[in-house]
Coordinates of C-alpha atoms and ligand atoms in Angstrom, one line a residue:
Chain Z
M1157 CA -39.0 -52.7 76.7
N1158 CA -42.1 -53.3 74.7
E1159 CA -43.8 -50.3 73.1
P1160 CA -47.5 -50.0 74.0
K1161 CA -49.7 -50.9 71.0
R1162 CA -51.1 -47.9 69.2
A1163 CA -54.9 -47.7 69.0
H1164 CA -54.7 -45.9 65.7
K1165 CA -51.7 -45.2 63.5
V1166 CA -52.0 -41.5 62.8
Y1167 CA -55.7 -41.3 63.6
A1168 CA -58.8 -43.1 62.4
I1169 CA -61.0 -41.6 59.6
E1170 CA -64.7 -41.9 59.0
R1171 CA -64.6 -42.1 55.3
G1172 CA -61.8 -42.1 52.7
T1173 CA -58.7 -44.0 51.7
V1174 CA -55.9 -45.3 53.8
I1175 CA -52.6 -46.1 52.0
D1176 CA -50.6 -48.4 54.2
H1177 CA -47.2 -50.2 53.8
I1178 CA -45.6 -47.4 51.9
P1179 CA -41.8 -47.9 52.0
S1180 CA -40.2 -45.1 54.0
P1181 CA -39.7 -42.3 53.1
M1182 CA -42.0 -42.3 50.0
A1183 CA -45.1 -40.8 51.6
L1184 CA -44.7 -37.4 50.0
K1185 CA -44.0 -38.9 46.6
V1186 CA -47.2 -40.9 47.1
I1187 CA -49.3 -37.8 47.7
N1188 CA -47.8 -36.2 44.7
I1189 CA -48.4 -39.0 42.3
L1190 CA -51.9 -39.5 43.5
G1191 CA -52.6 -35.8 42.8
V1192 CA -54.5 -35.4 46.1
T1193 CA -52.6 -32.4 47.5
Q1194 CA -55.6 -30.1 46.9
Q1195 CA -58.3 -32.4 48.0
G1196 CA -59.4 -32.4 51.6
I1197 CA -57.6 -33.4 54.7
L1198 CA -54.4 -35.5 54.3
S1199 CA -52.6 -37.0 57.2
V1200 CA -49.2 -38.4 56.8
G1201 CA -47.2 -40.7 59.1
I1202 CA -43.6 -41.4 58.4
N1203 CA -41.2 -44.0 59.7
F1204 CA -43.6 -46.4 61.6
P1205 CA -41.9 -49.7 62.5
S1206 CA -43.0 -52.4 60.1
E1207 CA -42.3 -56.2 60.2
K1208 CA -42.5 -56.5 56.5
L1209 CA -40.6 -53.3 55.5
G1210 CA -38.5 -52.3 58.5
H1211 CA -40.0 -48.9 58.3
K1212 CA -43.2 -47.8 56.6
D1213 CA -45.2 -44.6 55.9
I1214 CA -49.0 -44.2 56.0
V1215 CA -51.1 -41.7 54.1
K1216 CA -54.8 -41.1 54.9
V1217 CA -57.0 -39.2 52.5
E1218 CA -60.3 -38.1 54.0
N1219 CA -63.6 -38.1 52.2
L1220 CA -62.1 -39.4 49.0
E1221 CA -62.3 -43.0 47.8
L1222 CA -59.5 -43.4 45.3
T1223 CA -60.1 -45.7 42.4
A1224 CA -57.8 -48.5 41.5
E1225 CA -56.9 -46.7 38.3
V1226 CA -55.5 -43.9 40.5
T1227 CA -53.9 -46.0 43.2
D1228 CA -52.2 -48.3 40.7
R1229 CA -49.9 -45.4 39.9
L1230 CA -48.2 -46.3 43.1
S1231 CA -46.6 -49.2 41.4
L1232 CA -44.0 -46.6 40.4
V1233 CA -43.0 -45.4 43.9
A1234 CA -44.6 -47.7 46.4
P1235 CA -45.4 -51.1 44.9
T1236 CA -45.7 -52.7 48.4
A1237 CA -48.5 -50.3 49.4
T1238 CA -52.0 -51.6 50.4
I1239 CA -55.1 -49.7 49.8
N1240 CA -58.0 -49.6 52.4
I1241 CA -61.2 -47.9 51.5
I1242 CA -63.0 -46.7 54.7
E1243 CA -66.7 -46.0 55.2
G1244 CA -68.3 -45.5 58.6
W1245 CA -65.0 -46.0 60.3
K1246 CA -64.7 -49.5 58.8
V1247 CA -62.5 -51.0 56.1
V1248 CA -65.0 -51.9 53.3
E1249 CA -62.4 -52.7 50.7
K1250 CA -58.8 -53.8 50.8
R1251 CA -56.7 -54.1 47.7
P1252 CA -53.1 -54.4 46.7
I1253 CA -51.4 -52.3 43.9
H1254 CA -51.7 -53.8 40.4
L1255 CA -49.2 -53.1 37.6
P1256 CA -51.0 -51.0 35.0
R1257 CA -50.3 -51.6 31.3
E1258 CA -49.7 -47.9 30.8
F1259 CA -49.1 -44.7 32.7
V1260 CA -50.9 -41.6 31.3
G1261 CA -50.0 -38.0 32.2
I1262 CA -48.0 -38.8 35.3
L1263 CA -44.4 -39.3 34.0
R1264 CA -42.2 -36.9 32.1
C1265 CA -40.0 -38.2 29.2
P1266 CA -36.3 -37.2 29.8
N1267 CA -35.5 -37.2 26.1
P1268 CA -35.2 -33.6 25.1
K1269 CA -35.9 -34.5 21.4
C1270 CA -39.2 -36.2 22.4
V1271 CA -42.4 -34.5 21.1
T1272 CA -43.9 -34.5 24.6
N1273 CA -41.3 -32.0 25.5
A1274 CA -41.6 -30.0 22.3
E1275 CA -45.3 -29.4 22.5
A1276 CA -48.0 -29.7 25.1
A1277 CA -48.8 -33.4 24.6
R1278 CA -50.1 -35.6 27.4
T1279 CA -47.4 -38.2 28.1
R1280 CA -48.0 -41.9 27.8
F1281 CA -45.7 -44.7 28.8
L1282 CA -46.1 -48.4 28.3
R1283 CA -45.0 -50.9 30.8
E1284 CA -42.4 -53.5 29.8
G1285 CA -41.8 -56.5 32.0
E1286 CA -43.5 -57.9 35.1
G1287 CA -42.7 -57.7 38.8
R1288 CA -41.3 -54.8 40.7
T1289 CA -38.4 -54.0 38.4
F1290 CA -40.4 -53.2 35.3
A1291 CA -39.3 -50.7 32.7
V1292 CA -41.4 -48.2 30.8
R1293 CA -41.2 -47.1 27.2
C1294 CA -42.4 -43.7 26.0
A1295 CA -45.3 -44.2 23.6
Y1296 CA -44.0 -41.3 21.5
C1297 CA -40.2 -41.4 21.2
E1298 CA -40.2 -45.1 22.1
R1299 CA -37.1 -44.8 24.4
L1300 CA -36.9 -47.4 27.2
Y1301 CA -36.4 -46.3 30.8
R1302 CA -35.4 -48.8 33.5
N1303 CA -36.1 -46.6 36.5
P1304 CA -39.6 -45.3 36.0
A1305 CA -39.7 -43.8 39.5
E1306 CA -37.2 -41.2 38.3
L1307 CA -39.6 -40.0 35.7
V1308 CA -42.4 -39.0 38.1
V1309 CA -43.2 -35.4 37.6
Chain B
M1171 CA -56.6 -57.8 8.0
D1172 CA -57.9 -54.3 7.8
F1173 CA -55.4 -51.5 7.2
S1174 CA -58.0 -49.0 6.1
G1175 CA -57.7 -45.8 8.1
R1176 CA -54.7 -47.1 10.0
S1177 CA -51.6 -45.0 10.5
I1178 CA -48.1 -46.3 9.8
V1179 CA -46.1 -44.9 12.7
S1180 CA -43.7 -47.6 14.1
M1181 CA -42.7 -51.1 13.4
R1182 CA -43.7 -51.9 17.0
D1183 CA -47.3 -51.6 15.9
F1184 CA -47.2 -54.5 13.5
T1185 CA -47.6 -58.3 13.9
R1186 CA -46.0 -60.9 11.8
E1187 CA -49.3 -61.3 9.9
D1188 CA -49.5 -57.5 9.3
I1189 CA -46.0 -57.5 7.8
Q1190 CA -46.6 -60.5 5.6
H1191 CA -49.7 -58.9 4.3
V1192 CA -47.9 -55.6 3.4
V1193 CA -45.1 -57.5 1.8
R1194 CA -47.5 -59.6 -0.3
R1195 CA -49.4 -56.6 -1.5
A1196 CA -46.1 -54.7 -2.4
L1197 CA -45.0 -57.6 -4.5
E1198 CA -48.4 -57.7 -6.2
V1199 CA -48.1 -54.0 -7.0
K1200 CA -44.7 -54.7 -8.5
K1201 CA -46.3 -57.2 -10.8
G1202 CA -48.7 -54.5 -12.0
A1203 CA -51.7 -55.1 -9.8
Y1204 CA -53.9 -52.2 -8.5
A1205 CA -53.1 -49.9 -11.3
D1206 CA -54.7 -46.4 -11.0
C1207 CA -56.4 -47.4 -7.7
L1208 CA -55.5 -44.1 -6.0
R1209 CA -57.3 -42.0 -8.7
G1210 CA -59.1 -39.2 -6.9
K1211 CA -57.0 -39.5 -3.8
V1212 CA -54.7 -36.8 -2.5
L1213 CA -51.5 -37.3 -0.5
A1214 CA -50.0 -34.4 1.6
T1215 CA -46.3 -34.7 2.0
L1216 CA -45.3 -32.7 5.1
F1217 CA -41.5 -32.6 5.3
F1218 CA -40.7 -30.6 8.4
E1219 CA -37.2 -31.9 7.8
P1220 CA -35.9 -32.2 4.3
S1221 CA -35.3 -35.6 2.7
T1222 CA -35.5 -35.4 -1.0
R1223 CA -35.1 -39.1 -1.6
T1224 CA -37.9 -40.2 0.7
R1225 CA -40.2 -37.5 -0.4
L1226 CA -39.8 -38.2 -4.1
S1227 CA -40.3 -41.9 -3.4
F1228 CA -43.7 -41.1 -1.8
E1229 CA -44.7 -38.8 -4.5
A1230 CA -43.7 -41.3 -7.2
A1231 CA -45.8 -43.9 -5.4
M1232 CA -48.9 -41.7 -5.3
V1233 CA -48.6 -40.5 -8.9
R1234 CA -48.0 -44.0 -10.3
M1235 CA -51.3 -45.1 -8.7
G1236 CA -53.2 -42.3 -10.3
G1237 CA -53.3 -40.1 -7.2
Q1238 CA -52.3 -36.5 -6.6
V1239 CA -49.8 -34.9 -4.3
F1240 CA -49.3 -31.5 -2.5
G1241 CA -47.1 -30.5 0.4
F1242 CA -43.9 -28.9 1.4
A1243 CA -40.3 -30.0 1.2
D1244 CA -38.8 -27.6 3.6
P1245 CA -39.9 -26.5 7.1
N1246 CA -39.2 -22.8 6.3
V1247 CA -42.2 -22.7 4.1
S1248 CA -44.5 -24.4 6.6
S1249 CA -46.6 -22.5 9.2
A1250 CA -44.5 -24.0 11.9
T1251 CA -42.2 -21.0 11.4
K1252 CA -45.1 -18.8 12.4
G1253 CA -45.3 -20.7 15.7
E1254 CA -48.2 -23.0 14.9
T1255 CA -48.1 -26.3 16.8
L1256 CA -47.6 -29.5 14.9
S1257 CA -51.0 -30.7 16.2
D1258 CA -52.7 -27.7 14.7
T1259 CA -51.0 -28.0 11.4
I1260 CA -52.1 -31.7 11.2
R1261 CA -55.6 -30.9 12.3
T1262 CA -55.9 -28.4 9.5
V1263 CA -54.1 -30.3 6.7
C1264 CA -56.0 -33.5 7.3
G1265 CA -59.0 -31.8 6.0
Y1266 CA -57.3 -31.2 2.6
C1267 CA -56.2 -34.8 1.8
H1268 CA -56.9 -38.5 2.2
V1269 CA -53.5 -39.4 3.6
I1270 CA -50.4 -37.7 5.1
A1271 CA -46.8 -38.6 4.8
M1272 CA -44.7 -36.7 7.2
R1273 CA -41.1 -36.4 8.3
H1274 CA -40.0 -34.5 11.4
R1275 CA -36.8 -34.3 13.4
I1276 CA -38.7 -34.5 16.7
E1277 CA -39.1 -38.1 18.0
G1278 CA -42.7 -39.2 18.4
A1279 CA -44.0 -36.4 16.1
A1280 CA -45.7 -38.9 13.8
R1281 CA -47.4 -40.7 16.7
L1282 CA -48.8 -37.4 18.0
A1283 CA -49.9 -36.5 14.4
S1284 CA -51.6 -39.8 14.0
E1285 CA -53.6 -39.1 17.3
V1286 CA -55.0 -35.8 16.1
S1287 CA -55.4 -36.5 12.4
L1288 CA -58.7 -37.6 10.8
V1289 CA -56.8 -39.3 8.0
P1290 CA -54.0 -41.9 8.2
V1291 CA -50.5 -40.6 8.8
I1292 CA -47.5 -42.4 7.4
N1293 CA -44.2 -41.7 9.3
A1294 CA -41.5 -40.9 6.8
G1295 CA -39.0 -40.6 9.7
D1296 CA -39.2 -39.0 13.1
G1297 CA -35.6 -38.2 14.2
A1298 CA -33.7 -41.1 15.6
N1299 CA -36.8 -43.1 16.3
Q1300 CA -38.6 -44.8 13.4
H1301 CA -38.8 -44.9 9.6
P1302 CA -41.2 -47.8 9.0
T1303 CA -41.6 -47.5 5.3
Q1304 CA -37.8 -48.1 5.0
T1305 CA -38.2 -51.3 7.1
F1306 CA -41.1 -52.5 5.0
L1307 CA -39.1 -52.0 1.8
D1308 CA -36.2 -53.9 3.4
L1309 CA -38.5 -56.7 4.2
V1310 CA -40.0 -56.7 0.7
T1311 CA -36.5 -56.9 -0.7
I1312 CA -35.5 -59.8 1.6
Q1313 CA -38.7 -61.7 0.6
E1314 CA -38.0 -61.1 -3.0
E1315 CA -34.3 -61.8 -3.0
V1316 CA -34.0 -64.6 -0.5
G1317 CA -37.5 -66.0 -1.2
R1318 CA -38.6 -66.0 2.5
L1319 CA -38.7 -63.9 5.7
T1320 CA -38.6 -66.8 8.1
N1321 CA -35.4 -68.1 9.7
I1322 CA -33.0 -66.1 7.7
R1323 CA -29.4 -65.7 8.8
I1324 CA -28.6 -62.0 8.6
G1325 CA -25.4 -60.0 9.3
M1326 CA -25.7 -56.3 10.2
L1327 CA -22.5 -54.3 9.7
G1328 CA -21.4 -50.8 10.7
D1329 CA -22.9 -48.3 13.1
L1330 CA -25.4 -50.5 14.9
K1331 CA -25.7 -48.1 17.9
H1332 CA -27.3 -45.2 16.1
G1333 CA -28.7 -46.9 13.0
R1334 CA -32.5 -46.8 13.3
T1335 CA -32.8 -48.8 10.1
V1336 CA -31.0 -51.8 11.6
H1337 CA -32.9 -51.5 14.9
S1338 CA -36.3 -51.6 13.2
L1339 CA -35.3 -54.3 10.8
A1340 CA -33.9 -56.5 13.6
M1341 CA -37.1 -56.1 15.5
A1342 CA -39.3 -56.9 12.5
L1343 CA -37.2 -60.0 11.7
S1344 CA -37.3 -61.2 15.3
L1345 CA -41.0 -61.9 14.6
F1346 CA -39.8 -64.4 11.9
G1347 CA -37.2 -66.3 13.9
A1348 CA -34.1 -64.8 12.4
E1349 CA -30.5 -65.5 13.4
F1350 CA -28.3 -62.4 13.7
V1351 CA -24.6 -61.6 13.4
F1352 CA -23.8 -58.1 14.5
I1353 CA -20.5 -56.8 13.2
S1354 CA -19.4 -53.4 14.6
P1355 CA -16.7 -51.8 16.7
E1356 CA -17.4 -52.1 20.4
S1357 CA -18.3 -48.4 20.7
L1358 CA -21.0 -48.7 18.0
S1359 CA -22.5 -52.0 19.0
M1360 CA -26.3 -52.8 19.1
P1361 CA -28.0 -51.2 22.1
E1362 CA -28.4 -53.5 25.0
D1363 CA -32.1 -52.8 25.1
L1364 CA -32.5 -54.4 21.7
T1365 CA -30.2 -57.4 22.3
A1366 CA -32.1 -58.1 25.5
Q1367 CA -35.3 -58.1 23.6
L1368 CA -33.9 -60.6 21.1
A1369 CA -32.6 -62.8 23.9
S1370 CA -36.0 -62.8 25.7
A1371 CA -37.6 -63.8 22.4
G1372 CA -35.3 -66.8 22.3
L1373 CA -33.4 -65.6 19.2
K1374 CA -29.8 -66.4 18.4
F1375 CA -27.4 -63.6 17.9
T1376 CA -23.6 -63.2 18.0
E1377 CA -21.6 -60.0 18.2
V1378 CA -18.3 -59.8 16.4
R1379 CA -15.8 -57.1 15.6
E1380 CA -14.4 -58.3 12.3
L1381 CA -15.9 -59.4 9.0
S1382 CA -13.7 -62.5 9.2
D1383 CA -15.5 -63.7 12.3
I1384 CA -19.0 -64.0 10.6
G1385 CA -18.9 -67.8 10.8
K1386 CA -21.5 -69.7 8.8
P1387 CA -22.6 -68.2 5.4
L1388 CA -25.2 -65.4 5.6
D1389 CA -28.5 -65.0 3.6
V1390 CA -28.2 -61.2 3.9
L1391 CA -25.5 -58.8 4.9
Y1392 CA -27.0 -55.4 5.8
V1393 CA -24.5 -52.6 5.6
T1394 CA -24.9 -49.2 7.2
R1395 CA -22.9 -46.0 7.1
I1396 CA -20.3 -45.3 9.8
Q1397 CA -20.3 -41.5 10.3
K1398 CA -17.2 -39.5 11.0
E1399 CA -19.1 -37.5 13.6
R1400 CA -19.4 -40.6 15.8
F1401 CA -15.7 -40.7 16.4
E1402 CA -13.6 -38.4 18.6
D1403 CA -10.4 -39.5 16.9
F1404 CA -10.2 -39.2 13.1
Q1405 CA -7.6 -42.0 12.8
E1406 CA -9.8 -44.3 14.7
Y1407 CA -12.6 -43.6 12.3
Q1408 CA -10.4 -44.2 9.3
K1409 CA -9.2 -47.5 10.8
V1410 CA -12.8 -48.7 11.5
A1411 CA -14.2 -47.5 8.2
G1412 CA -11.4 -49.1 6.3
S1413 CA -11.7 -52.5 8.0
Y1414 CA -15.5 -52.6 7.3
R1415 CA -15.3 -51.5 3.7
L1416 CA -16.9 -54.3 1.5
T1417 CA -14.9 -55.6 -1.5
P1418 CA -15.7 -58.8 -3.5
A1419 CA -13.4 -60.6 -0.9
V1420 CA -16.4 -60.4 1.5
L1421 CA -18.0 -63.3 -0.4
S1422 CA -15.3 -65.7 0.9
Q1423 CA -16.4 -64.7 4.5
A1424 CA -20.2 -64.2 4.1
G1425 CA -20.7 -66.9 1.5
E1426 CA -21.1 -66.9 -2.3
K1427 CA -24.9 -66.4 -2.1
V1428 CA -25.0 -63.6 0.4
R1429 CA -27.2 -60.6 -0.7
I1430 CA -25.7 -57.3 0.2
M1431 CA -28.2 -54.6 1.3
H1432 CA -27.7 -51.0 2.2
P1433 CA -30.3 -48.2 2.9
L1434 CA -28.3 -45.8 0.7
P1435 CA -26.9 -43.3 0.2
R1436 CA -23.5 -45.0 0.6
V1437 CA -20.3 -43.2 0.9
D1438 CA -17.5 -45.7 0.6
E1439 CA -18.6 -48.6 2.8
I1440 CA -19.2 -50.6 -0.4
A1441 CA -16.5 -50.6 -3.1
P1442 CA -17.9 -49.9 -6.6
E1443 CA -16.5 -53.2 -7.8
M1444 CA -19.3 -54.8 -5.8
D1445 CA -22.1 -53.2 -7.9
S1446 CA -21.9 -55.6 -10.9
L1447 CA -22.1 -58.7 -8.7
P1448 CA -25.4 -60.5 -8.5
N1449 CA -25.0 -60.2 -4.7
A1450 CA -25.4 -56.5 -4.8
V1451 CA -29.1 -55.9 -4.2
Y1452 CA -29.0 -52.3 -2.8
F1453 CA -30.2 -50.5 -5.9
R1454 CA -33.1 -53.0 -6.4
Q1455 CA -33.7 -52.4 -2.7
A1456 CA -34.0 -48.7 -3.2
H1457 CA -36.3 -49.2 -6.1
N1458 CA -38.6 -51.3 -3.9
G1459 CA -39.3 -48.1 -2.0
V1460 CA -41.9 -47.1 -4.6
P1461 CA -44.1 -50.3 -4.8
T1462 CA -43.8 -50.7 -1.0
R1463 CA -45.2 -47.1 -0.5
Q1464 CA -47.8 -47.7 -3.2
A1465 CA -49.0 -50.7 -1.3
L1466 CA -49.1 -48.9 2.0
L1467 CA -50.9 -45.9 0.5
G1468 CA -53.4 -48.2 -1.1
L1469 CA -53.9 -50.2 2.1
V1470 CA -54.4 -47.2 4.5
T1471 CA -56.7 -45.4 2.2
G1472 CA -58.8 -48.5 1.9
V1473 CA -58.5 -49.0 -1.9
I1474 CA -56.4 -52.1 -1.4
S1475 CA -57.7 -54.7 1.1
Ligands
ZN1072 ZN1 -40.5 -39.7 24.9

């Protein structure tokens, strides 16, 4: 039996940002890392069937156009995601996730001897390597971490 | 090349050209250049963790160039004991001096300090992380004793897992196309992170367990201390420490011309019979700490270009 095609996944928004192709079940991590929990209406869809991913999540953030600087953080938890900027019910910009050179203030260094844990310093991590299996190095204690997603606050 | 105002935090911050520049200036200082050039300049030595040797070396460097020094040698006399943050201490002290040398047991402390300081910060050791002036003096010694930094064949012996000096030196030499022989027990071998970096830079390295497996002659054999605390079993420690103890017989394995280096202090990794051999460069290496720090102090304060 074929499922009827959905008119809108979750529901359409007039203005804002739609984050599609999030690997399931990372939607809540995506919201967290984008820091949008306090900002306007969020709608979250989890476990939609996807040809590319098997299952995918979708997050819609109303009335907020997220910049690439912010959405590129998703390279840590949802590198397959695509970003759609919506204005007047239409997609006005579509972009993939780019790998940033550094991650500022969104990861925590697990090294207990690191200065970022000893005093209120903003964390900074530098990316090492290309592609989806990159590592990050703490700019302070210089330790290398191969699973950056685990460091997300 | 402009070092004026630049902090010396980590070897990761320096290119091959930067390193060559510092080494050149240090050797010029050693020949008597730039005398008194730090007259009127003040160095603050902030040793949140005691290290008499390193602190004296910085103070000697400053005084020999005509500069002045103040600071503390012990964290118990600093305001950190009153709960002041490191950032606030640095923000305050940087107004009293032209350059800061600091040592701290917290990793990354020097990086944080360099970000809030209005004057250059020289890292004199931040826990297990970096001690760049040690690496620079090692490089000065290699340039002086071997005659070049490029394409040297260097053996590193001892605790390669925890030894920050060998990590920094290996990284620095990787910019010059070195070939490495790592000699250590398996439990104390070079971290994979570092060997992976060497491999991706296309450098040759071998890892062996015994001094007798060094292979071709070495230009340099860099010896580090193996600490008892790293072993659960004391007999295992004695066995390892004994098998890595250098005696004049090492020359038959590492070559007659090999230069033996050691960051000092040594315990008994190098037999005293070695000291009188021309191969023993470790005391000259320690002495190079002063001209190397003189050059760095001159460069970051802008009085040496
Ligand atoms: Zn860290």
